[in-house]
Every structure is written in C-alpha cells, then in structure tokens.
Short mmCIF file of C-alpha atoms and ligand atoms in Angstrom, two decimals:
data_model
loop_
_atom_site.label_atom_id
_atom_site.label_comp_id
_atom_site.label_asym_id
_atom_site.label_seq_id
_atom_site.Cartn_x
_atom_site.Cartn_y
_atom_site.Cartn_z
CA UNK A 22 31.54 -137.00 -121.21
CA UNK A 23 28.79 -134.69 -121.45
CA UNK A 24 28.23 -133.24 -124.86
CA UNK A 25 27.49 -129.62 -123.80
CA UNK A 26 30.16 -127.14 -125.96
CA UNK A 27 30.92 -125.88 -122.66
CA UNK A 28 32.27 -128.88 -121.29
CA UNK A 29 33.92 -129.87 -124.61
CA UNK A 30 30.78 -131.03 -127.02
CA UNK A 31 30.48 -130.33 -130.72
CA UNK A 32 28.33 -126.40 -130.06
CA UNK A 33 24.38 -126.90 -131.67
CA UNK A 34 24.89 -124.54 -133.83
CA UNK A 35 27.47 -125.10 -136.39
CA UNK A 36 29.82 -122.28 -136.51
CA UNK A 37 28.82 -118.99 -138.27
CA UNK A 38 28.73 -115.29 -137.61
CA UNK A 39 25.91 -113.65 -136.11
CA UNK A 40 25.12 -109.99 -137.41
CA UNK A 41 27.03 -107.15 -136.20
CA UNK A 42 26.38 -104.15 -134.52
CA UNK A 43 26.01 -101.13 -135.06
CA UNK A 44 25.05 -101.05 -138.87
CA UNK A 45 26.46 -98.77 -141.45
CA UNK A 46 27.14 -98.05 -144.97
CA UNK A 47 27.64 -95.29 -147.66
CA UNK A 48 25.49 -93.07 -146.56
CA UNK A 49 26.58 -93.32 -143.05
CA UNK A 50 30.05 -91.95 -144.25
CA UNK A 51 28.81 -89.56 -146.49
CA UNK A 52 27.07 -88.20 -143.35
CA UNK A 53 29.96 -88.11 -141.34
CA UNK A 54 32.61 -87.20 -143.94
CA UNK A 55 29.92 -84.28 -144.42
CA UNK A 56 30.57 -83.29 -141.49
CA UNK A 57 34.15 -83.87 -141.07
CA UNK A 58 34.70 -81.63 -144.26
CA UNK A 59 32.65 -79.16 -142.34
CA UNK A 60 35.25 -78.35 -139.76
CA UNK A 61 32.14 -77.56 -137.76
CA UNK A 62 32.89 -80.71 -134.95
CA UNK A 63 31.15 -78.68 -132.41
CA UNK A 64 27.74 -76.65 -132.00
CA UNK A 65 29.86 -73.72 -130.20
CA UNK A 66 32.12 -73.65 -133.26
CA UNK A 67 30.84 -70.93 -136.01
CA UNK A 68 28.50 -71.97 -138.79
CA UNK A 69 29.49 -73.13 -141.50
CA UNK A 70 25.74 -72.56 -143.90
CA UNK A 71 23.40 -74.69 -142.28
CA UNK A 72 22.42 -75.61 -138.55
CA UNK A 73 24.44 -77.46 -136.18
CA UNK A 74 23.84 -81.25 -136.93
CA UNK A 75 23.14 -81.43 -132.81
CA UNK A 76 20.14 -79.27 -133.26
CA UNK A 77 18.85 -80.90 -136.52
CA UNK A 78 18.57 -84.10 -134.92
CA UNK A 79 16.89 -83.07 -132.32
CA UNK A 80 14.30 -81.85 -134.41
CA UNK A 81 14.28 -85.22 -136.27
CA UNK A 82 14.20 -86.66 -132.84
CA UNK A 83 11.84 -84.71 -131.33
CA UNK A 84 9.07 -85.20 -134.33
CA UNK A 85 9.87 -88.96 -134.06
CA UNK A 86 8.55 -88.87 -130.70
CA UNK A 87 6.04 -86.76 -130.80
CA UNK A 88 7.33 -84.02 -128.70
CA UNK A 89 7.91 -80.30 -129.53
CA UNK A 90 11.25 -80.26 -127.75
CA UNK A 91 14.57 -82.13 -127.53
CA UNK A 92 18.38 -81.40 -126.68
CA UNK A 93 21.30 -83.47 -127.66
CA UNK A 94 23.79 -84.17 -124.74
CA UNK A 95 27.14 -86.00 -124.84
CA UNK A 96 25.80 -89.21 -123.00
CA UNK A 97 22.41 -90.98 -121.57
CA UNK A 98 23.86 -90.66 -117.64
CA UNK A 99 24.12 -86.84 -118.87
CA UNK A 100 20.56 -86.39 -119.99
CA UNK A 101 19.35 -87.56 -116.47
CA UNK A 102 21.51 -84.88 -114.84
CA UNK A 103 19.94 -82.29 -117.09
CA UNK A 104 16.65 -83.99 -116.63
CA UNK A 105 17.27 -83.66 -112.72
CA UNK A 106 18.63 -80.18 -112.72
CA UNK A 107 15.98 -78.76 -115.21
CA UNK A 108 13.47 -79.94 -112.13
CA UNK A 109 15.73 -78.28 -109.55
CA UNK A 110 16.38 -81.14 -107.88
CA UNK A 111 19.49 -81.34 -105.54
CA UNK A 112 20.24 -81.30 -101.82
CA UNK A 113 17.95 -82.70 -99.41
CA UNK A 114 15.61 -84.11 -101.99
CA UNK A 115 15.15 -87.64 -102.77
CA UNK A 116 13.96 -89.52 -106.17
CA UNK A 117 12.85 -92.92 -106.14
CA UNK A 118 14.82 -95.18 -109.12
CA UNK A 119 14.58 -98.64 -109.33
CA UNK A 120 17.28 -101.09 -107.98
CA UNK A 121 17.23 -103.37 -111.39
CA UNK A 122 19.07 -100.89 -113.84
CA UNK A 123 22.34 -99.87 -115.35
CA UNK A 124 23.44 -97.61 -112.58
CA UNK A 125 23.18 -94.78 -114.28
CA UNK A 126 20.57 -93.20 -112.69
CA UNK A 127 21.02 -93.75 -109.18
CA UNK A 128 24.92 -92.10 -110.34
CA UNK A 129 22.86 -88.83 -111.86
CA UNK A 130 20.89 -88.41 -108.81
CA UNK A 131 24.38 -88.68 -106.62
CA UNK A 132 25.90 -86.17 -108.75
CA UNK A 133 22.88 -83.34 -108.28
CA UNK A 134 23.54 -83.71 -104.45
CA UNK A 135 20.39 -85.65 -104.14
CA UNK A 136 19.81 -89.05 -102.65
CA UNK A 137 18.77 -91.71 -104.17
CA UNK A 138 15.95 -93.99 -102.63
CA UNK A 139 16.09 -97.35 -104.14
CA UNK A 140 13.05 -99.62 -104.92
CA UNK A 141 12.21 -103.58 -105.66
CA UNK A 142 11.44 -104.72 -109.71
CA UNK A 143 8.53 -106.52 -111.06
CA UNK A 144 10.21 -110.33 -110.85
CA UNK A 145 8.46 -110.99 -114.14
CA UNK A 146 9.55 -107.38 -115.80
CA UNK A 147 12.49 -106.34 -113.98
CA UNK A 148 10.92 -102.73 -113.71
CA UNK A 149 9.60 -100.30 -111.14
CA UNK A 150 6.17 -100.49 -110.39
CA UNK A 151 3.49 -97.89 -108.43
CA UNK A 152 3.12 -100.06 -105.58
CA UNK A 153 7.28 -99.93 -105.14
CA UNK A 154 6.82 -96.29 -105.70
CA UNK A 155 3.90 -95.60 -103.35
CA UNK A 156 6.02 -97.28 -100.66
CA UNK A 157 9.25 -95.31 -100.83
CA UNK A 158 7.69 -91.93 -101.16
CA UNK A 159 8.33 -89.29 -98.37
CA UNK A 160 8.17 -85.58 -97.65
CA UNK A 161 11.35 -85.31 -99.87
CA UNK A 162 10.32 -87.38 -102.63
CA UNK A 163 10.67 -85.12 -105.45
CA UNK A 164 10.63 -87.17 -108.39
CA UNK A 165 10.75 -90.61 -109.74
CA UNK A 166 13.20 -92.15 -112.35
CA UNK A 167 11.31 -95.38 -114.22
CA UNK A 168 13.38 -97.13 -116.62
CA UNK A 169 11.55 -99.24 -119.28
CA UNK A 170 13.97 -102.15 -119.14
CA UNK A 171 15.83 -103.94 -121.53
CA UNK A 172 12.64 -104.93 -123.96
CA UNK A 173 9.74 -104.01 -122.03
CA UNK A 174 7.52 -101.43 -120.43
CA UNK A 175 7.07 -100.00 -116.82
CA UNK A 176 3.71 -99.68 -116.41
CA UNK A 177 3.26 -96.32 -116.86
CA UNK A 178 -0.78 -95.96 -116.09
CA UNK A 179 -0.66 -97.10 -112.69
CA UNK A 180 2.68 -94.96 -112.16
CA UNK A 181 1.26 -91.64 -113.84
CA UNK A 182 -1.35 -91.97 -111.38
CA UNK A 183 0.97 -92.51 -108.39
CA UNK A 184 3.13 -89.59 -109.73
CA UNK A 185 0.33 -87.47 -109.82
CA UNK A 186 -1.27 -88.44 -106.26
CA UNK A 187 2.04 -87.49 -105.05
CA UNK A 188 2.69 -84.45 -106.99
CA UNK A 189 6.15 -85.28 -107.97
CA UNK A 190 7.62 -85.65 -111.32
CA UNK A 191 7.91 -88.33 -113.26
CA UNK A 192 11.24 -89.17 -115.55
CA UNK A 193 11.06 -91.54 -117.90
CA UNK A 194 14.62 -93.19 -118.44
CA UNK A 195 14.32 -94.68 -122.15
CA UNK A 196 17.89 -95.74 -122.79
CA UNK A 197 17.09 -99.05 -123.13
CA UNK A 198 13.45 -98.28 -124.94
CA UNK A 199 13.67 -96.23 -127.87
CA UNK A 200 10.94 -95.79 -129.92
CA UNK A 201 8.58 -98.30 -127.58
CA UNK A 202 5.14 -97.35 -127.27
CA UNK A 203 2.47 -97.45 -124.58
CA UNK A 204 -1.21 -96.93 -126.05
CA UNK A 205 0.15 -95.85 -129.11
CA UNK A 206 2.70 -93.11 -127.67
CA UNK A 207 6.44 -93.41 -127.47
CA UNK A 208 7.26 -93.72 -124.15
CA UNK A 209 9.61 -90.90 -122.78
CA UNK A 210 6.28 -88.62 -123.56
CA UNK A 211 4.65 -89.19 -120.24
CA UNK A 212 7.11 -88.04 -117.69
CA UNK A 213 7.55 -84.62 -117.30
CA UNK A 214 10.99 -85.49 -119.12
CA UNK A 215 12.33 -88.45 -120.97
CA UNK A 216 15.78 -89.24 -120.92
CA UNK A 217 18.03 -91.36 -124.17
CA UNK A 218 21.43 -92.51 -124.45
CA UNK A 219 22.89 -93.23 -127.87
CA UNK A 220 26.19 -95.30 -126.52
CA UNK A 221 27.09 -97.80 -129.13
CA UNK A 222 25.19 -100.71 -127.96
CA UNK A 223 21.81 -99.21 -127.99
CA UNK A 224 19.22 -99.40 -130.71
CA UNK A 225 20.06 -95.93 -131.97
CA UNK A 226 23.69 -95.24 -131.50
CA UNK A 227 26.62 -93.20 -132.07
CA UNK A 228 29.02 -93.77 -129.45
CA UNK A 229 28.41 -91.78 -126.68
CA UNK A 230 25.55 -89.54 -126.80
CA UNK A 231 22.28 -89.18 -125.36
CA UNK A 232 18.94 -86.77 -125.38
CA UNK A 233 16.30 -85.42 -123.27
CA UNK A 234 13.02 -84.67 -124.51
CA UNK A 235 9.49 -82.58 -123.22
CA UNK A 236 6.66 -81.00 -123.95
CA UNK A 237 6.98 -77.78 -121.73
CA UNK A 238 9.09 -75.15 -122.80
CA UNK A 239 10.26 -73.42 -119.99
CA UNK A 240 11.88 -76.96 -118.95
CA UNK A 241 13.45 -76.72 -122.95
CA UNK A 242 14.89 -73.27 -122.48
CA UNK A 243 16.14 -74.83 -119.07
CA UNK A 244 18.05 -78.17 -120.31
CA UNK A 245 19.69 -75.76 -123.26
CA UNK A 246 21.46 -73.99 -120.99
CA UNK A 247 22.04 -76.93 -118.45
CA UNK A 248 23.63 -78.76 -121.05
CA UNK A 249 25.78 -75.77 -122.91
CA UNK A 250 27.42 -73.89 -120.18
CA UNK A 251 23.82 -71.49 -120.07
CA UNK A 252 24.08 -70.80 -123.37
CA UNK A 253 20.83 -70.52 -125.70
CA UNK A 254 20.14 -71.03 -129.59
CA UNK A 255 19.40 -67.92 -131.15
CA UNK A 256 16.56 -66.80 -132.92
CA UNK A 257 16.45 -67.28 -136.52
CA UNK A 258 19.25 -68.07 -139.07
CA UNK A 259 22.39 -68.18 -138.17
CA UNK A 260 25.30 -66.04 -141.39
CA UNK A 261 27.96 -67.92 -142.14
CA UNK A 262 30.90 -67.40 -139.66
CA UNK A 263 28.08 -66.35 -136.79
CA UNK A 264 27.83 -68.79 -134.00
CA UNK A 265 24.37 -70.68 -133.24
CA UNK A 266 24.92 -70.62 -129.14
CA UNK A 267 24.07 -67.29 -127.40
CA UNK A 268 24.87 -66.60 -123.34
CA UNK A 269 21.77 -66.78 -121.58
CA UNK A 270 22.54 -66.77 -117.79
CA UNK A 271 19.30 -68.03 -116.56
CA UNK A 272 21.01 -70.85 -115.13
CA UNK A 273 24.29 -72.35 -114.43
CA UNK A 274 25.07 -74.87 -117.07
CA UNK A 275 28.51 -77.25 -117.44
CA UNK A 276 28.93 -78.49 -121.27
CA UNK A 277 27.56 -81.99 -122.18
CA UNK A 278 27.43 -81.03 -125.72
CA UNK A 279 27.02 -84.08 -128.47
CA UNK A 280 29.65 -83.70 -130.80
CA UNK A 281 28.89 -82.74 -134.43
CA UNK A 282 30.42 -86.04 -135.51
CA UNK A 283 28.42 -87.85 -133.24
CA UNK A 284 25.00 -85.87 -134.53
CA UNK A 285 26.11 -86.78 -138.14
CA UNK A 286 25.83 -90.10 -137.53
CA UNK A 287 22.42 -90.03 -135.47
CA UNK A 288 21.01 -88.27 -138.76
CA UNK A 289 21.71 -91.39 -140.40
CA UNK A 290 21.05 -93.81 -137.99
CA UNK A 291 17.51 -92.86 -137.20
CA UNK A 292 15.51 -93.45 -140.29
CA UNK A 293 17.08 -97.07 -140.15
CA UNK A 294 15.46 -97.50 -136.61
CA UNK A 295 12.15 -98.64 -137.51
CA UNK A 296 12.79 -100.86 -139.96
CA UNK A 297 15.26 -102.44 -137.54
CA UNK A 298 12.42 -102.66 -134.74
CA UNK A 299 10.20 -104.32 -137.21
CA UNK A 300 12.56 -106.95 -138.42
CA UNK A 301 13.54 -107.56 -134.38
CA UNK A 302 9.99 -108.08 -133.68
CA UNK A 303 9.52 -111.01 -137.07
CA UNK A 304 12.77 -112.37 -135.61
CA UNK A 305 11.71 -112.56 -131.83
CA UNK A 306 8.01 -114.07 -132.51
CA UNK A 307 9.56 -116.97 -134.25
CA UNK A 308 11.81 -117.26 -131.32
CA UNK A 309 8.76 -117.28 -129.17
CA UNK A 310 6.73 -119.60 -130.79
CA UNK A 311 9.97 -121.97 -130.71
CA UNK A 312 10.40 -121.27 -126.78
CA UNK A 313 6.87 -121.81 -126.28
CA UNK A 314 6.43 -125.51 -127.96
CA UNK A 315 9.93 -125.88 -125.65
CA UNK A 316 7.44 -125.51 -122.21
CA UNK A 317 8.76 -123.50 -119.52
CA UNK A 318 9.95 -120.45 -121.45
CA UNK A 319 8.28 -117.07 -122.37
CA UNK A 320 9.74 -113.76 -123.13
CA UNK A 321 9.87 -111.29 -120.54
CA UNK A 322 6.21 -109.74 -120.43
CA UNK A 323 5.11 -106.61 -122.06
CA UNK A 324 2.31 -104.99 -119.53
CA UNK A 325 -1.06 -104.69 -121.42
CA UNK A 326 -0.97 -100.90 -121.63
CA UNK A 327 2.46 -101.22 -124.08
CA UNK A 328 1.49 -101.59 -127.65
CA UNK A 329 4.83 -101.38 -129.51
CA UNK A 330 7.85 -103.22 -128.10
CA UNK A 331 11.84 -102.04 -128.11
CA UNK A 332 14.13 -104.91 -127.52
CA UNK A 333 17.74 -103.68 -126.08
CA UNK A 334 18.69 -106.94 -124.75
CA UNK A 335 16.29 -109.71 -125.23
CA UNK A 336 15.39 -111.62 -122.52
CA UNK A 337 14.00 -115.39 -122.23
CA UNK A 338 12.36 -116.04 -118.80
CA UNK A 339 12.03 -119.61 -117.87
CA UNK A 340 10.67 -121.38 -114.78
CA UNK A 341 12.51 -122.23 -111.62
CA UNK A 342 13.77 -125.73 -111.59
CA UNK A 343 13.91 -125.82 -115.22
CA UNK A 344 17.57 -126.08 -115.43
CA UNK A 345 17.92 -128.42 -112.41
CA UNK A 346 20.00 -127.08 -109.51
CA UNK A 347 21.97 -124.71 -112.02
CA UNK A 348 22.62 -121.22 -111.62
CA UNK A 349 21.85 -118.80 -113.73
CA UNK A 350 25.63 -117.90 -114.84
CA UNK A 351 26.18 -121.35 -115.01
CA UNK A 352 22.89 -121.83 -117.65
CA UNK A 353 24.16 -118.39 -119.74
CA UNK A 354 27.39 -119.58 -120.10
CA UNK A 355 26.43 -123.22 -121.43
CA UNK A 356 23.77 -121.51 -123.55
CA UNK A 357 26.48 -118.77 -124.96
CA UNK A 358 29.09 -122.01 -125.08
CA UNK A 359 26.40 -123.74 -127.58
CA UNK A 360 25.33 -120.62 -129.66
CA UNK A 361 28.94 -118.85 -130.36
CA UNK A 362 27.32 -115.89 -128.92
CA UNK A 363 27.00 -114.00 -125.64
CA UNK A 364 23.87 -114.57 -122.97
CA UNK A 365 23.88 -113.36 -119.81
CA UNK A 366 22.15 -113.02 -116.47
CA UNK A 367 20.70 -109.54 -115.99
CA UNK A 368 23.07 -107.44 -114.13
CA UNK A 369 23.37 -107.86 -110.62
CA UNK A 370 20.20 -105.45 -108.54
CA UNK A 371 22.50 -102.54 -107.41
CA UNK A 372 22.46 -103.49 -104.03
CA UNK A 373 24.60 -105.90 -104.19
CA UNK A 374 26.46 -104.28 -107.39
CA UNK A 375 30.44 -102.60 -106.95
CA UNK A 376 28.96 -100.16 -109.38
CA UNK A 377 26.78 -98.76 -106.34
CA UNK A 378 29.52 -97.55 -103.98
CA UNK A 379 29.11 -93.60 -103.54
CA UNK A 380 31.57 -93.55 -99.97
CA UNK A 381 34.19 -94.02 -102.41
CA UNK A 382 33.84 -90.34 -103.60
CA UNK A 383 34.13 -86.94 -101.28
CA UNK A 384 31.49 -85.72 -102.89
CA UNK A 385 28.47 -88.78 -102.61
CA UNK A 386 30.11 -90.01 -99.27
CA UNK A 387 28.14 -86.35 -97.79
CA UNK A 388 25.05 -87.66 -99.24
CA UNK A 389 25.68 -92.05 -98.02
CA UNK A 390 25.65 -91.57 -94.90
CA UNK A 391 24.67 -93.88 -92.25
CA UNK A 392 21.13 -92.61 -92.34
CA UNK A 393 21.16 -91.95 -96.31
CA UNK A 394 22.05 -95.24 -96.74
CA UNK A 395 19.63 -97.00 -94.66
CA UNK A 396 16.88 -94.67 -96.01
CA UNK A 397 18.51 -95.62 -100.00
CA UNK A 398 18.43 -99.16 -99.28
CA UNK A 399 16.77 -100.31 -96.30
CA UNK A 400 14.41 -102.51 -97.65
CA UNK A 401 14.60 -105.93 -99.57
CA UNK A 402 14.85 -106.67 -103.32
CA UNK A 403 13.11 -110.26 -103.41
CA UNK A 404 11.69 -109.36 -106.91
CA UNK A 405 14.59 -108.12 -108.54
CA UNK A 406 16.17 -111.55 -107.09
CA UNK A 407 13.84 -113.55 -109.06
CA UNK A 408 14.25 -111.78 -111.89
CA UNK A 409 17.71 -112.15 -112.28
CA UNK A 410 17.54 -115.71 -111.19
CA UNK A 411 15.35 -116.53 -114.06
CA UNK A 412 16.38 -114.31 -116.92
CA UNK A 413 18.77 -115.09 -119.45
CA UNK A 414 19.52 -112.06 -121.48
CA UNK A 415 20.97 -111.35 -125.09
CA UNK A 416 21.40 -108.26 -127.30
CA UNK A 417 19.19 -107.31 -129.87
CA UNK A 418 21.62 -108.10 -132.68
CA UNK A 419 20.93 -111.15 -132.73
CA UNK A 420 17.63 -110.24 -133.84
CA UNK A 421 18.97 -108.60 -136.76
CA UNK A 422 19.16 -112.28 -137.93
CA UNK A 423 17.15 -114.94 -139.60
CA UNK A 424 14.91 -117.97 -139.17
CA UNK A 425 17.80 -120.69 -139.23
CA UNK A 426 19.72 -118.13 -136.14
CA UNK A 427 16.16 -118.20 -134.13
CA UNK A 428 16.06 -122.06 -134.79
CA UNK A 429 19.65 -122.39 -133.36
CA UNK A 430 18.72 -120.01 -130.11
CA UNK A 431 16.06 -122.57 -129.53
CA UNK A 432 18.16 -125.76 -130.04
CA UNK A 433 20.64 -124.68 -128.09
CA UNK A 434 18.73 -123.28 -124.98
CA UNK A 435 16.57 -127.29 -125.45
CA UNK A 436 19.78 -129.02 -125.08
CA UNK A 437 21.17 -127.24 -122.38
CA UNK A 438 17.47 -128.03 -120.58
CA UNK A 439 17.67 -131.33 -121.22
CA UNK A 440 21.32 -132.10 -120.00
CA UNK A 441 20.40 -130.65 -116.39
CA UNK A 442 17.07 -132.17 -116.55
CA UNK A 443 19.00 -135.54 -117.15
CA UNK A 444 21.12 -134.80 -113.94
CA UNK A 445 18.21 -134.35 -111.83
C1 PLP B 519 18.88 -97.48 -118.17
C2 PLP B 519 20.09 -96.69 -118.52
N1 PLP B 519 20.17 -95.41 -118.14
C3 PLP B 519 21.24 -94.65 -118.44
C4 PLP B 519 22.31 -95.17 -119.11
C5 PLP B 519 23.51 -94.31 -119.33
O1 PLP B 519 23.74 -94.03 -120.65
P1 PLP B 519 25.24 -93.61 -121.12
O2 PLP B 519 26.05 -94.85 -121.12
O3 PLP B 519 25.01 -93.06 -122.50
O4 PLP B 519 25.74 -92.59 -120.18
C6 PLP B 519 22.28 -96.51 -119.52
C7 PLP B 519 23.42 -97.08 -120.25
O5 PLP B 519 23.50 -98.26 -120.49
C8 PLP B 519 21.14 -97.29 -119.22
O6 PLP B 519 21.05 -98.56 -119.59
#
C-alpha cells in the first residue's frame, strides 16, 4: 500500500490547525457595534454626527493608494461595472480581458451590453500580457481589463504602452492584488481606473464589498453617481438628521452601495493589511528557499517591473513531468490529503469554464452571438493551459503561519514527488 494520506497513509504533517481567515478581534467589534449602535446601516440613511463610514474609508483607501479618489461599492464584479460605465462603454464596443480569471470581468463587460474579447495568459504568470493585447485589438476595442493574478503582477510597462498606442483605456482589476506595487506604486494607479473587491476571502475583506479608485475627477463625480442611483456627496458637513447623498442627474446610476456595516469593518481591517503582507512575504521566502533545495519548484514569477508582492492564493509552479504522468487535480488533492489543508489547480481558463455561458441569459445571448462568440473566443489558450497544468494553488492564510507550517508545505509537496517519481 502506498503511504500517501490520500490513499490511506499516516498525512506528513501531523494533525493541527492552520490559521484562520479573516482575522478579528476587539476592536473589530467595537467598530462594527459602533456602527450598529449608529442605526446609520446605510450612506442614504440620515447622519447620525459624523460621515458615512462608506465615504471615510474611501478616504483611508484612497490615501493608501495614493490616489485622490475612491468609491465604495457593494462588490468587486460591481466596481468593474462602474469602472466600465464611468468610460461609457456599452453596445458595440469591445474590451479585451484575459481568459485566466475569476469570471468576473468578462460578466461586467456582458452586463454593460459590451462584448467581451478574450485573450491567452503568460503560462509562467497566468496574466494578460501586451503582445495578447496587441493581437485582439480592433476598431471597437475600447478598453482593456488586466487582472494582476492571484500573487503576481501583469506587466504593466509593456501594457501602458500598448494601451496608449491604441488609445484605449486601461482597467486595472486588483481584486486579487491589493496593496501590490509596481516600481514603487500600488498597482490599480496606472489604469485609467482600478477596480477592488473586499469578498471575504481576499486580503482586505468584509464580505461583499468592493472599490474603484482614480486620479481624474470627472471619472469620480461619474462612478458616485453610477454607483448611488446618480446621487452625489454634498459639499461640506453634513447636521445631524441631514442626509450625505444629494440627486445629481448627470447620469443614470442603479445602487451598489457598501453597507455601513460592511465599511465599519474595512476601517478596521485596513491598518492590519500591511503587517499581514509583510508576515506573508517572511512566511513565503522560507517556503521558497524549501521548494528551491526540492529542484523543480519556484513560485509563480513576479515580472521585474513589480517591486512589492500581494499573495491572494499562493501558487507553487513546478516542472512538467515532475509528478510523473499525474494530473494536476490528482497532485492537489494528494498534496491537500498530506497537509490537512486545501490546494488546488487554478481555475479552469474560461473557455472551457460553465461560469462562461452568456446564451443562458436574454440579455448576453444579444451580445454571444454566432459572430460575438467567434470574435470572444476564436483563438487558442495554449498558455493559460500550461499554466493551469503546472500550478498548484493555496490561499494566503496559510501564510499567516509559521516556520514548522512552511516546513510541512514542503514535506508534503517532496513526498507526493517522490511517490510518482517512484511509479515512473
Ligand atoms: C479577479 C477578480 N475580479 C473580480 C472579482 C469579483 O469580486 P466580487 O466577488 O467581490 O464581486 C473577483 C472575485 O473573486 C476576482 O477574483
């Protein structure tokens, strides 16, 4: 009998939790009790002595980015439909977004009345790059959505410069990357928008929630009132009683509002961030040098323009071969078997993902056509096909860990090697 855990061995690492996310404590309820007390659960409901909690963290979140501008919304696939509308972008336009994502953003451009033109990943990244880009773009091409996946960087020089060749707009989808950098600056600063979500599993969370941030404030005044049924903050203080959201009419809005509960606990999640990042980034070097004396493993590559890294899900790349004939499921699920903890593939490249499946609704089905879809996805993926075939991905919680849990990752990702390697 093999002595894998999956197939019935004693696990390499002996049984123990792993740490939990999200994190809170005292203050985290203080901040939400706050607000609970408050009665104030929403930014259209009257103040109640000091600024909706929405609007003061996305002040906080705009200064930690380094951006005059920022608007909570209710969720990250939200914040790219503001993004898209604040660029009036909608029918008979296309926007390029890459084919190795949540499918998020290929949704939000669906749901503008756009259509979606879907492009190949880096196979060592997973992410866009210009060359992808530069091939898909046509007369329609309006925009492109990059998303800085799971814990690295698209490399945004060579696609500023593509953007800008082309004259289209660049959005930056940093659900998966906040607070990473790229020489120096957060990313989400060089598109002409950057788009967060705060659902529970990302590195700042609070459920469901999610942001869009830029530097130009007609777009600002825009995404407001995209985002709050065209309603505007007033000027100046807001009396007690008086209510913080004005009509504006410049444009049609719908309410994706963040909840005042949901703010609360952003105002005390985001001061924890960096010290989180830091501690990830102790964490994964030790798991990297223990990969690397391993052979065959690396992380997945940070481009040289990205100076800070944001791990979402962590993900080891190995070699082809190096687990024999075995799949990649097969590896994750021996490796998750061993650990007490979940690894994964990358998800499947949305074309060949149920997620992707837009005749199913009145609405997209105008948009898939026989043509739209050819001119979506009429091209191959072979580098989002590596990717995934050589990825095995984690979250960052893990990471919130010590030594002795990095020491087990490696252990248990060795032995699972060396049983296929013995099969071969
Ligand atoms: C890259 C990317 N974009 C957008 C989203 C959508 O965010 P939300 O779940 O907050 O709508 C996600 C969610 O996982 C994501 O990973």
């Amino acid at each position: 009998m093999s002595d894998l855990a999956l197939l019935g061995g004693p696990p390499a690492r002996n049984p123990r939790p792993w740490p939990r996310w999200p994190q809170y404590d005292e203050r985290t309820e203080t901040s939400v009790l706050d607000a609970l007390h408050s009665r104030r659960w929403a930014v259209s409901w009257p103040a109640t002595g000091r600024p909706a909690r929405e609007r003061q963290f996305a002040e906080d979140f705009a200064r930690y980015n380094g951006v005059p501008y920022c608007v909570c919304v209710d969720h990250g696939s939200s914040a790219l439909v503001v993004a898209l509308e604040a660029l009036d972008i909608g029918p008979g336009d296309e926007v390029i977004v890459p084919v190795m994502t949540w499918v998020a953003p290929v949704t939000a451009v669906l749901r503008v009345g756009a259509l979606p033109v879907v492009v190949d990943a880096d196979p060592e990244t997973g992410c866009v790059t210009a060359e992808h880009i530069r091939a898909a773009l046509s007369e329609r091409t309006k925009a492109v959505v990059v998303v800085h996946l799971a814990c690295t960087v698209a490399d945004l020089d060579a696609i500023q410069q593509v953007v800008a060749e082309a004259g289209i707009d660049l959005i930056e989808d940093c659900a998966q990357a906040h607070g990473a950098e790229w020489r120096g600056r957060k990313v989400g600063t060089f598109g002409t928008l950057g788009a967060f979500s705060f659902q529970v599993g990302k590195v700042l969370a609070c459920g469901e929630g999610g942001a869009v941030i830029t530097s130009d404030p007609a777009l600002y005044r825009r995404a407001q009132q995209l985002r709050a049924d065209s309603r505007l903050y007033v000027d100046g203080d807001v009396p007690d009683g008086g209510l913080e959201l004005a009509e504006a009419g410049e444009i049609m809005g719908g309410n994706y509002c963040l909840s005042e509960l949901a703010a609360a606990l952003l105002i005390d999640q985001l001061p924890r961030l960096d010290a989180q990042h830091a501690h990830r980034a102790k964490m994964s070097a030790e798991l990297e040098a223990g990969l690397a004396e391993l052979g065959s493993f690396g992380p997945i590559p940070l481009p040289e323009g990205a100076t800070r890294r944001s791990v979402y899900e962590y993900g080891i790349r190995f070699r082809p071969g190096t687990f024999g004939s075995a799949p990649v499921t097969r590896v994750a699920d021996a490796v998750s078997a061993e650990l007490g903890m979940a690894l994964w593939p990358p998800d499947l490249p949305l074309h060949r993902s149920v997620m992707l499946h837009p005749h199913t609704k009145k609405r997209f089905a105008q948009i898939w056509t026989e043509q739209g879809r050819t001119r979506a996805l009429g091209r191959d993926y072979p580098g989002a096909e590596t990717y995934r075939d050589t990825t095995l991905i984690f979250h960052h919680q893990a990471l919130l860990g010590d030594s002795s849990d990095m020491a087990d990752m490696v252990a248990a990702v060795a032995k699972v090697r060396d049983h296929w390697q013995q099969l071969c």
